[in-house]
Coordinates of C-alpha atoms in Angstrom, one line a residue:
Chain A
M1 CA 45.1 -5.4 -30.9
D2 CA 44.4 -8.2 -28.9
Q3 CA 44.8 -11.8 -30.1
L4 CA 41.0 -12.6 -29.7
K5 CA 40.1 -15.2 -32.1
N6 CA 36.7 -16.5 -30.8
V7 CA 34.2 -14.4 -28.7
L8 CA 32.2 -17.4 -28.0
E9 CA 32.2 -21.2 -27.9
V10 CA 29.4 -23.4 -27.3
E11 CA 30.0 -27.1 -26.8
K12 CA 27.2 -29.8 -26.6
L13 CA 24.8 -27.5 -24.9
S14 CA 21.5 -29.2 -23.9
V15 CA 18.8 -27.5 -22.1
T16 CA 15.5 -29.3 -20.5
Y17 CA 12.7 -27.4 -19.0
V18 CA 11.4 -29.4 -15.9
D19 CA 8.0 -28.5 -14.8
R20 CA 7.3 -29.8 -11.4
G21 CA 3.3 -30.1 -10.5
L22 CA 1.9 -29.5 -7.2
F23 CA 2.2 -33.2 -6.2
G24 CA 5.4 -34.0 -7.7
K25 CA 4.1 -35.2 -11.2
K26 CA 7.2 -34.0 -13.6
T27 CA 6.7 -33.0 -16.9
S28 CA 10.0 -32.2 -19.0
F29 CA 10.8 -30.7 -22.6
Q30 CA 14.0 -30.9 -23.9
A31 CA 14.4 -27.6 -25.7
L32 CA 17.8 -27.9 -27.1
T33 CA 20.0 -31.0 -28.1
D34 CA 23.9 -31.2 -28.1
V35 CA 24.3 -27.7 -29.6
S36 CA 27.8 -26.8 -30.7
F37 CA 29.2 -23.7 -32.5
E38 CA 31.4 -20.8 -32.0
V39 CA 31.2 -17.2 -32.8
K40 CA 34.4 -15.9 -34.3
R41 CA 35.5 -12.3 -33.7
G42 CA 34.2 -9.6 -36.0
E43 CA 31.6 -12.0 -37.5
I44 CA 27.9 -11.8 -37.8
L45 CA 26.5 -15.4 -36.9
G46 CA 22.8 -15.6 -38.0
L47 CA 20.5 -18.4 -36.4
V48 CA 17.4 -19.0 -38.3
G49 CA 14.4 -21.5 -37.6
E50 CA 10.8 -21.5 -37.1
S51 CA 9.4 -20.0 -33.8
G52 CA 9.5 -22.3 -31.2
C53 CA 12.6 -24.3 -32.4
G54 CA 14.7 -23.3 -29.4
K55 CA 16.4 -20.2 -30.9
S56 CA 15.6 -18.0 -27.8
T57 CA 16.3 -20.3 -25.2
L58 CA 19.8 -20.8 -26.9
S59 CA 20.2 -16.9 -26.5
K60 CA 18.9 -17.1 -22.8
A61 CA 21.1 -19.8 -21.9
I62 CA 24.2 -18.2 -23.3
L63 CA 23.5 -15.4 -21.4
G64 CA 22.7 -17.1 -18.0
M65 CA 19.1 -16.2 -18.0
L66 CA 17.4 -19.4 -17.7
D67 CA 16.5 -19.8 -13.9
S68 CA 14.7 -23.0 -14.0
A69 CA 16.2 -25.1 -16.5
Q70 CA 18.7 -28.1 -16.5
V71 CA 21.5 -26.8 -18.7
T72 CA 24.3 -29.3 -19.5
G73 CA 27.5 -28.8 -21.9
E74 CA 29.9 -25.9 -21.9
I75 CA 29.5 -22.1 -22.8
R76 CA 33.1 -20.4 -22.8
H77 CA 32.7 -16.5 -23.3
F78 CA 35.9 -14.9 -24.2
T79 CA 34.9 -11.3 -23.7
P80 CA 33.4 -9.8 -20.6
R81 CA 29.6 -8.3 -20.0
P82 CA 28.1 -9.9 -23.4
Q83 CA 24.5 -8.1 -23.8
M84 CA 21.4 -8.7 -25.4
V85 CA 19.0 -6.5 -28.0
F86 CA 15.6 -7.7 -27.3
Q87 CA 12.9 -8.1 -30.1
D88 CA 10.4 -6.1 -28.7
P89 CA 11.6 -2.5 -28.1
F90 CA 8.1 -1.9 -26.4
G91 CA 8.7 -4.2 -23.4
S92 CA 12.6 -3.9 -23.1
L93 CA 12.7 -0.3 -22.1
N94 CA 11.4 0.7 -18.6
P95 CA 8.3 3.1 -19.7
A96 CA 8.7 5.0 -16.2
K97 CA 12.2 6.3 -16.9
T98 CA 13.9 8.6 -19.3
V99 CA 16.0 7.5 -22.3
G100 CA 19.0 9.1 -20.3
W101 CA 18.3 7.2 -17.2
I102 CA 18.0 3.8 -19.0
L103 CA 21.1 4.7 -20.4
E104 CA 23.0 5.5 -17.4
E105 CA 21.8 2.8 -15.4
P106 CA 24.3 0.3 -16.5
L107 CA 27.2 2.9 -15.8
R108 CA 25.6 3.8 -12.4
V109 CA 25.6 0.0 -11.4
Y110 CA 29.2 -0.1 -12.4
G111 CA 30.1 2.6 -10.2
K112 CA 33.6 3.5 -11.6
Y113 CA 32.3 6.7 -13.1
D114 CA 31.4 9.9 -11.8
A115 CA 28.0 11.8 -12.8
A116 CA 29.6 14.0 -15.5
E117 CA 31.7 11.0 -17.1
R118 CA 28.5 8.8 -17.2
R119 CA 26.7 11.9 -18.8
R120 CA 29.3 12.3 -21.4
R121 CA 29.1 8.7 -22.2
V122 CA 25.3 8.7 -22.5
L123 CA 25.2 11.5 -25.1
D124 CA 28.0 10.0 -26.8
M125 CA 26.4 6.9 -27.0
L126 CA 23.0 8.6 -28.2
E127 CA 24.9 10.2 -31.2
R128 CA 26.5 6.8 -32.0
V129 CA 23.2 5.3 -32.6
G130 CA 21.8 8.1 -34.7
L131 CA 19.4 9.8 -31.9
E132 CA 19.7 13.6 -30.8
R133 CA 21.0 14.5 -27.6
A134 CA 17.9 16.2 -26.5
Q135 CA 16.1 12.8 -26.7
A136 CA 17.9 11.9 -23.3
S137 CA 15.1 13.3 -21.5
Q138 CA 12.1 11.7 -23.5
R139 CA 10.5 8.4 -22.3
P140 CA 10.2 5.4 -24.4
G141 CA 6.6 6.0 -24.8
Q142 CA 7.3 9.3 -26.7
L143 CA 9.7 7.6 -29.4
S144 CA 8.7 5.5 -32.5
G145 CA 9.5 1.7 -32.8
G146 CA 12.7 2.3 -34.6
Q147 CA 13.9 5.0 -32.1
R148 CA 13.2 2.8 -29.3
Q149 CA 15.3 0.1 -30.8
R150 CA 18.2 2.5 -31.1
V151 CA 17.7 3.1 -27.4
S152 CA 18.0 -0.6 -26.8
I153 CA 21.1 -0.9 -28.9
A154 CA 22.6 2.0 -27.1
A155 CA 21.9 0.3 -23.5
A156 CA 23.4 -2.8 -24.7
L157 CA 26.6 -1.0 -26.1
I158 CA 27.1 1.6 -23.2
R159 CA 29.4 -0.6 -21.3
R160 CA 31.1 -1.4 -24.2
P161 CA 30.8 -5.3 -24.5
R162 CA 32.3 -6.9 -27.7
F163 CA 29.6 -9.5 -28.1
I164 CA 25.9 -8.9 -28.8
I165 CA 23.0 -11.3 -29.0
A166 CA 20.4 -9.8 -31.1
D167 CA 17.3 -11.8 -30.6
E168 CA 14.9 -10.8 -33.6
P169 CA 16.1 -7.1 -33.2
V170 CA 14.0 -5.7 -36.2
S171 CA 11.0 -8.5 -36.6
A172 CA 8.8 -5.8 -34.6
L173 CA 9.7 -3.0 -37.3
D174 CA 8.3 -1.7 -40.6
V175 CA 10.7 -2.7 -43.4
T176 CA 11.9 0.7 -44.2
I177 CA 13.0 1.0 -40.3
Q178 CA 14.3 -2.7 -40.5
A179 CA 16.8 -1.7 -43.2
Q180 CA 17.9 1.5 -41.2
I181 CA 18.7 -0.7 -38.0
L182 CA 20.4 -3.3 -40.0
D183 CA 22.6 -0.6 -41.4
L184 CA 23.2 0.9 -37.8
L185 CA 24.1 -2.6 -36.6
W186 CA 26.6 -3.2 -39.4
D187 CA 28.2 0.3 -38.7
L188 CA 28.6 -0.3 -35.2
R189 CA 30.3 -3.8 -35.5
R190 CA 33.1 -2.1 -37.8
D191 CA 33.4 1.0 -35.3
L192 CA 33.4 -0.9 -32.1
D193 CA 34.9 -4.2 -33.1
L194 CA 31.6 -6.1 -32.3
S195 CA 30.7 -9.7 -33.0
Y196 CA 26.6 -10.7 -33.3
L197 CA 24.9 -13.8 -32.9
F198 CA 21.8 -12.6 -34.9
I199 CA 18.5 -14.6 -34.3
S200 CA 15.9 -14.2 -36.8
H201 CA 13.2 -16.1 -38.4
D202 CA 13.4 -14.0 -41.5
L203 CA 15.7 -15.4 -44.0
N204 CA 16.1 -12.4 -46.1
V205 CA 17.3 -10.1 -43.2
V206 CA 19.8 -12.9 -42.3
Y207 CA 20.9 -13.0 -45.9
S208 CA 21.4 -9.3 -45.7
I209 CA 23.4 -8.8 -42.6
C210 CA 25.1 -12.3 -41.7
D211 CA 28.5 -13.8 -42.7
R212 CA 27.6 -17.4 -41.4
V213 CA 24.4 -19.0 -40.8
M214 CA 23.0 -21.7 -38.6
V215 CA 19.8 -23.5 -39.3
M216 CA 18.1 -24.8 -36.2
E217 CA 15.2 -27.5 -36.1
K218 CA 13.5 -28.7 -33.0
G219 CA 16.5 -27.7 -30.6
C220 CA 19.3 -29.3 -33.1
I221 CA 21.5 -27.2 -35.4
I222 CA 21.1 -29.3 -38.6
E223 CA 23.2 -27.2 -40.9
Q224 CA 25.9 -24.4 -40.5
G225 CA 27.9 -22.8 -43.1
T226 CA 28.6 -19.5 -44.8
V227 CA 25.6 -17.6 -46.1
D228 CA 26.1 -18.5 -49.5
E229 CA 26.8 -22.0 -48.8
V230 CA 23.8 -22.5 -47.1
Y231 CA 21.5 -20.3 -49.4
D232 CA 22.8 -21.8 -52.6
H233 CA 23.4 -25.1 -51.9
P234 CA 21.4 -26.1 -48.7
K235 CA 22.1 -29.8 -47.9
E236 CA 19.4 -30.6 -45.3
E237 CA 15.4 -31.1 -46.7
Y238 CA 14.5 -28.7 -43.8
T239 CA 16.5 -25.9 -45.0
K240 CA 15.4 -26.5 -48.5
K241 CA 11.7 -26.1 -47.3
L242 CA 12.4 -23.0 -45.2
L243 CA 14.3 -21.5 -48.4
S244 CA 11.5 -22.4 -50.7
A245 CA 9.1 -20.7 -48.5
V246 CA 10.8 -17.2 -49.1
Q247 CA 12.3 -17.2 -52.4
P248 CA 10.1 -16.5 -55.3
Chain B
M1 CA -0.1 9.1 -16.8
I2 CA -2.4 11.1 -14.6
N3 CA -4.9 13.1 -16.6
T4 CA -5.4 16.4 -14.6
K5 CA -8.0 17.7 -17.1
D6 CA -10.4 14.8 -16.4
K7 CA -13.6 16.4 -14.7
T8 CA -13.9 13.5 -12.2
F9 CA -10.6 14.1 -11.1
R10 CA -11.0 17.6 -10.6
A11 CA -14.1 17.5 -8.7
G12 CA -12.5 15.1 -6.5
A13 CA -9.4 17.2 -6.1
G14 CA -11.3 20.3 -5.3
I15 CA -13.4 18.5 -2.6
T16 CA -10.3 17.1 -1.1
L17 CA -8.6 20.2 -1.1
F18 CA -11.5 21.9 0.7
M19 CA -11.7 19.4 3.4
L20 CA -7.8 19.7 3.7
A21 CA -8.5 23.3 4.2
L22 CA -10.9 22.8 6.8
I23 CA -8.8 20.2 8.7
L24 CA -5.7 22.5 8.7
L25 CA -8.1 25.0 10.1
G26 CA -9.2 22.8 12.8
A27 CA -6.0 22.1 13.8
L28 CA -4.8 25.8 14.2
W29 CA -7.9 27.5 15.4
T30 CA -11.7 26.7 16.1
P31 CA -14.3 29.3 17.0
Y32 CA -14.7 27.7 20.5
D33 CA -12.9 25.3 22.3
P34 CA -14.3 21.8 20.9
N35 CA -14.6 20.2 24.6
A36 CA -15.9 23.3 26.6
M37 CA -19.4 22.7 27.7
N38 CA -21.9 25.5 28.1
A39 CA -25.1 24.8 30.2
A40 CA -26.8 27.9 28.9
E41 CA -26.7 27.1 25.3
K42 CA -27.6 23.4 24.9
M43 CA -29.0 22.2 21.8
A44 CA -28.9 25.5 20.1
S45 CA -30.1 25.6 16.6
P46 CA -27.6 26.7 13.8
G47 CA -27.2 30.5 13.4
L48 CA -24.5 33.0 13.4
R49 CA -23.4 32.2 16.8
H50 CA -22.9 28.6 16.4
L51 CA -22.5 27.8 12.6
F52 CA -23.6 24.2 13.1
G53 CA -25.7 24.8 16.5
T54 CA -24.7 23.1 19.8
D55 CA -25.1 19.6 21.0
N56 CA -26.4 18.2 24.5
F57 CA -23.6 19.7 26.6
G58 CA -23.8 23.3 24.9
R59 CA -20.4 22.3 22.7
D60 CA -20.1 24.1 19.4
I61 CA -20.7 21.5 16.9
F62 CA -18.7 23.5 14.1
S63 CA -15.5 23.5 16.1
R64 CA -15.9 19.6 16.8
V65 CA -16.5 18.8 13.3
L66 CA -13.4 20.7 12.3
Q67 CA -11.5 18.8 14.9
G68 CA -13.2 15.5 14.4
T69 CA -12.7 15.5 10.8
G70 CA -8.9 16.0 11.5
A71 CA -8.8 13.1 13.8
T72 CA -10.7 10.7 11.4
F73 CA -8.3 11.8 8.6
F74 CA -5.4 11.3 10.7
I75 CA -6.4 7.7 11.7
A76 CA -7.2 7.0 7.9
L77 CA -4.2 8.3 6.8
C78 CA -2.0 6.5 9.6
S79 CA -3.8 3.2 8.8
V80 CA -3.8 3.3 5.1
S81 CA 0.1 4.3 5.3
L82 CA 1.0 1.3 7.5
G83 CA -1.2 -1.3 5.2
L84 CA 0.3 0.5 2.2
L85 CA 4.0 0.1 3.4
A86 CA 3.5 -3.4 4.7
G87 CA 1.8 -4.4 1.6
L88 CA 4.4 -3.0 -0.6
L89 CA 6.9 -4.8 1.1
I90 CA 5.3 -8.2 1.4
G91 CA 3.7 -7.8 -2.1
G92 CA 6.9 -6.7 -3.7
L93 CA 9.1 -9.4 -2.3
T94 CA 6.7 -12.3 -2.8
G95 CA 6.0 -11.2 -6.3
Y96 CA 9.3 -10.8 -7.3
Y97 CA 10.7 -13.9 -5.8
G98 CA 7.7 -16.0 -5.9
G99 CA 8.5 -19.6 -4.7
W100 CA 7.2 -21.3 -1.3
A101 CA 7.4 -18.1 0.8
D102 CA 4.9 -16.6 -1.7
E103 CA 2.5 -19.6 -1.6
V104 CA 2.6 -19.5 2.0
L105 CA 2.1 -15.6 2.7
M106 CA -0.7 -15.3 -0.1
R107 CA -2.6 -18.2 1.7
L108 CA -2.1 -16.3 5.0
N109 CA -3.3 -13.2 3.0
D110 CA -6.5 -15.3 1.9
S111 CA -7.1 -16.2 5.2
V112 CA -7.2 -12.8 6.6
T113 CA -9.2 -11.5 3.9
A114 CA -11.7 -14.3 4.4
F115 CA -12.9 -12.4 7.8
P116 CA -15.1 -9.6 7.6
S117 CA -12.6 -6.9 8.0
L118 CA -14.6 -4.8 10.7
L119 CA -14.9 -8.0 12.6
L120 CA -11.1 -8.8 12.4
A121 CA -10.6 -5.3 13.8
L122 CA -13.0 -5.6 16.3
V123 CA -10.9 -8.9 17.4
L124 CA -7.6 -6.7 17.1
I125 CA -9.1 -4.1 19.5
A126 CA -10.5 -6.5 22.0
V127 CA -6.8 -7.7 22.1
F128 CA -5.1 -4.3 22.1
H129 CA -7.9 -2.3 23.9
S130 CA -9.5 0.5 22.1
G131 CA -7.8 4.1 21.7
K132 CA -6.6 6.2 18.6
Y133 CA -3.5 4.3 18.1
N134 CA -4.8 0.9 18.5
I135 CA -7.5 1.8 16.1
I136 CA -4.7 2.9 13.6
L137 CA -2.7 -0.5 14.1
A138 CA -6.0 -2.5 13.9
L139 CA -7.1 -0.8 10.4
G140 CA -3.6 -1.1 9.3
V141 CA -3.3 -4.8 9.5
I142 CA -6.7 -5.3 7.8
F143 CA -5.5 -3.2 5.2
I144 CA -2.3 -5.1 4.3
P145 CA -3.8 -8.1 2.4
T146 CA -5.6 -5.9 -0.2
F147 CA -2.4 -3.9 -0.7
A148 CA -0.2 -7.0 -0.8
R149 CA -2.4 -9.0 -3.3
I150 CA -2.5 -6.0 -5.9
V151 CA 1.2 -5.1 -5.5
R152 CA 2.2 -8.9 -5.8
M153 CA 0.2 -9.3 -9.0
E154 CA 1.7 -6.1 -10.6
V155 CA 5.1 -6.9 -9.7
A156 CA 4.7 -10.4 -11.0
Q157 CA 3.4 -8.9 -14.2
Q158 CA 6.2 -6.5 -14.6
K159 CA 8.7 -8.8 -13.7
A160 CA 8.2 -11.0 -17.0
L161 CA 8.8 -7.9 -19.1
D162 CA 11.9 -7.7 -21.0
Y163 CA 13.2 -4.5 -19.4
V164 CA 13.7 -6.5 -16.1
A165 CA 15.4 -9.4 -17.9
N166 CA 17.6 -6.4 -19.4
A167 CA 18.4 -5.0 -16.2
K168 CA 19.4 -8.1 -14.5
L169 CA 21.6 -8.7 -17.6
M170 CA 23.2 -5.4 -16.9
G171 CA 24.1 -6.5 -13.5
V172 CA 21.4 -4.6 -11.4
K173 CA 20.9 -5.9 -8.2
D174 CA 17.4 -7.7 -7.3
M175 CA 16.7 -5.1 -4.7
R176 CA 17.3 -2.2 -7.1
I177 CA 15.3 -3.8 -9.6
L178 CA 12.5 -4.3 -7.6
F179 CA 12.3 -0.9 -5.9
V180 CA 13.8 1.6 -8.4
H181 CA 12.8 -0.3 -12.0
I182 CA 9.6 -1.7 -11.2
M183 CA 7.9 0.1 -8.4
P184 CA 7.4 3.3 -10.4
N185 CA 5.6 1.4 -13.0
I186 CA 2.7 0.2 -10.8
L187 CA 2.2 3.6 -9.1
P188 CA -0.6 4.7 -11.1
V189 CA -2.5 1.5 -10.1
L190 CA -1.2 2.2 -6.5
L191 CA -2.5 5.7 -6.3
S192 CA -6.3 4.7 -7.3
T193 CA -6.1 1.8 -4.8
V194 CA -4.6 4.0 -2.1
A195 CA -7.6 6.5 -2.6
I196 CA -10.1 3.7 -2.3
G197 CA -8.5 2.3 0.8
F198 CA -8.5 5.8 2.3
N199 CA -12.4 6.0 1.8
N200 CA -12.5 2.4 3.6
A201 CA -10.4 3.7 6.5
V202 CA -12.6 6.9 6.9
L203 CA -15.8 4.7 7.2
A204 CA -14.2 1.9 9.2
E205 CA -12.8 4.6 11.9
A206 CA -16.5 6.3 11.8
S207 CA -17.8 2.7 12.5
M208 CA -15.3 1.8 15.1
S209 CA -15.9 5.2 17.1
Y210 CA -19.7 4.8 16.5
L211 CA -19.3 1.7 18.5
G212 CA -17.2 3.2 20.9
L213 CA -14.0 1.7 20.2
G214 CA -12.1 4.1 18.7
V215 CA -11.6 7.8 19.8
Q216 CA -12.5 8.3 23.5
P217 CA -14.8 11.0 24.8
P218 CA -14.7 13.9 25.1
D219 CA -12.1 14.0 22.0
P220 CA -14.2 14.5 18.7
S221 CA -14.1 12.2 15.8
L222 CA -16.5 11.9 13.2
G223 CA -17.9 8.3 14.1
R224 CA -17.9 9.3 17.8
M225 CA -19.9 12.4 17.2
L226 CA -22.4 10.5 14.8
S227 CA -23.1 8.0 17.8
E228 CA -23.9 10.9 20.1
A229 CA -26.1 12.5 17.5
Q230 CA -28.2 9.6 17.0
T231 CA -29.8 9.9 20.6
Y232 CA -30.9 13.5 19.7
L233 CA -31.7 13.0 16.1
L234 CA -35.3 14.5 16.6
R235 CA -34.3 17.3 18.9
A236 CA -31.4 18.4 17.2
P237 CA -31.2 16.8 13.6
W238 CA -28.4 19.5 12.6
Y239 CA -25.9 17.5 14.8
A240 CA -26.3 14.2 12.5
L241 CA -26.8 16.1 9.5
S242 CA -23.6 18.3 9.8
V243 CA -21.0 15.2 10.9
G244 CA -22.8 13.2 8.0
L245 CA -22.0 15.9 5.6
A246 CA -18.2 16.0 6.6
I247 CA -18.0 12.1 6.2
V248 CA -20.0 12.4 2.9
L249 CA -17.7 15.1 1.5
L250 CA -14.4 13.4 2.9
V251 CA -15.6 10.1 1.1
L252 CA -16.7 11.5 -2.0
G253 CA -13.7 13.7 -2.6
F254 CA -11.5 10.6 -2.3
G255 CA -13.8 8.5 -4.4
L256 CA -14.0 10.9 -7.2
L257 CA -10.2 11.2 -7.2
S258 CA -9.8 7.6 -7.1
E259 CA -11.9 7.0 -10.2
G260 CA -10.3 10.1 -11.8
L261 CA -7.0 8.3 -11.4
G262 CA -8.3 5.2 -13.3
G263 CA -9.8 3.0 -10.3
D264 CA -13.4 2.1 -10.2
G265 CA -14.0 4.1 -7.2
R266 CA -15.5 1.2 -5.6
A267 CA -14.2 -1.0 -2.5

């Protein structure tokens, strides 16, 4: 095995959205301030915070998906092609294409495999995420929310990345389906040597799957530690407030 | 995606198929030579010899309607295709990339739309001179803004969806995202727009030829024939009626088709 220790290191990352009006009137909003952390190999790192606190901006910044924002600081990836699983399995899959086509696309773009090999990998991945081979010919509109999220996960994993950002991957699903998807993510981590940055506003979900957790407030990470440390002995007032809102 | 059991869609498809069959027939065979004059049979009323009667030169109106519908259809088809292709390209690129090119092209679009479309086509004809292919060009140009605006709006909407972000993340190139990932999703909207545009093209061709700027005599086109029929409206009402019927059926078929496809059937 390789000597990989961390899959991702982020140092003093700040992101400012600048909106230039029609007549040069500039308005800016600092979405992230001096964010530093690392994701260790094989761990699931949780990121919690209220909506609008900068969680999604962080995930987009890490994957270079911010087109029109000022980004400062350092982001170091130690694995190739990190991928993302999106919150809304209705928007993240192309409704005009079949499941098989969607899963094959990253391989087609990569261009190293012939059609038979691509097909083999697609069917293999379908089974791995708990779907039937026959579902390759269905369109996303014919699948349930949970099945779609399985397809999203399969699409993210098809080129075998080692690091995945899951941005609220179960928030749009029923509670019973949530548990199944969390189980799947847990199993895949073990089988495929994956590490996750797991973003959620649901502290129960984070508690059930994450090893460590970071708490974010207004674009800053105010507290981080193992799940037990943070949940049992929160240091910050804000963390205590978040926790008291969930636990009975 | 397309509900083929929809009654409106079926009626539209039926009428359109019937007209297409007539056009095909007119291209392969007509009862008489559409341009052959016959002094002995001027203004003959409809009957078994001449299904729709004859005109002031003794030409068989049924044969002329068959060929004229074909000419009108051909012009409408080509001009809509021209407008659609240019609209897809302009609307797709501006909608996808945005920025200053988008602003400039869309303002240009607005200014073209601000002209009454037929007037603009007349200006273009005045520059290029009349004739079948120049009509296609002129009508095609005035259709570009409509298609470009709709495509741009749809592409901009699709672009904000996560599946596009996902495709980018997976390393799919911009052009492939635009034409392979996004375009199939705006197809249903485009289909109804094309049907509406086709209707407008039929009517526009008829208007232009009616004004004597389109298809040149002696070749038949629906608008050209309607303009000729006007003079003999009282002596040979079957002339205007049969030509009008062809226009109505052609437009009705596509109107119902577009409504069945989800458009509102209006221009």
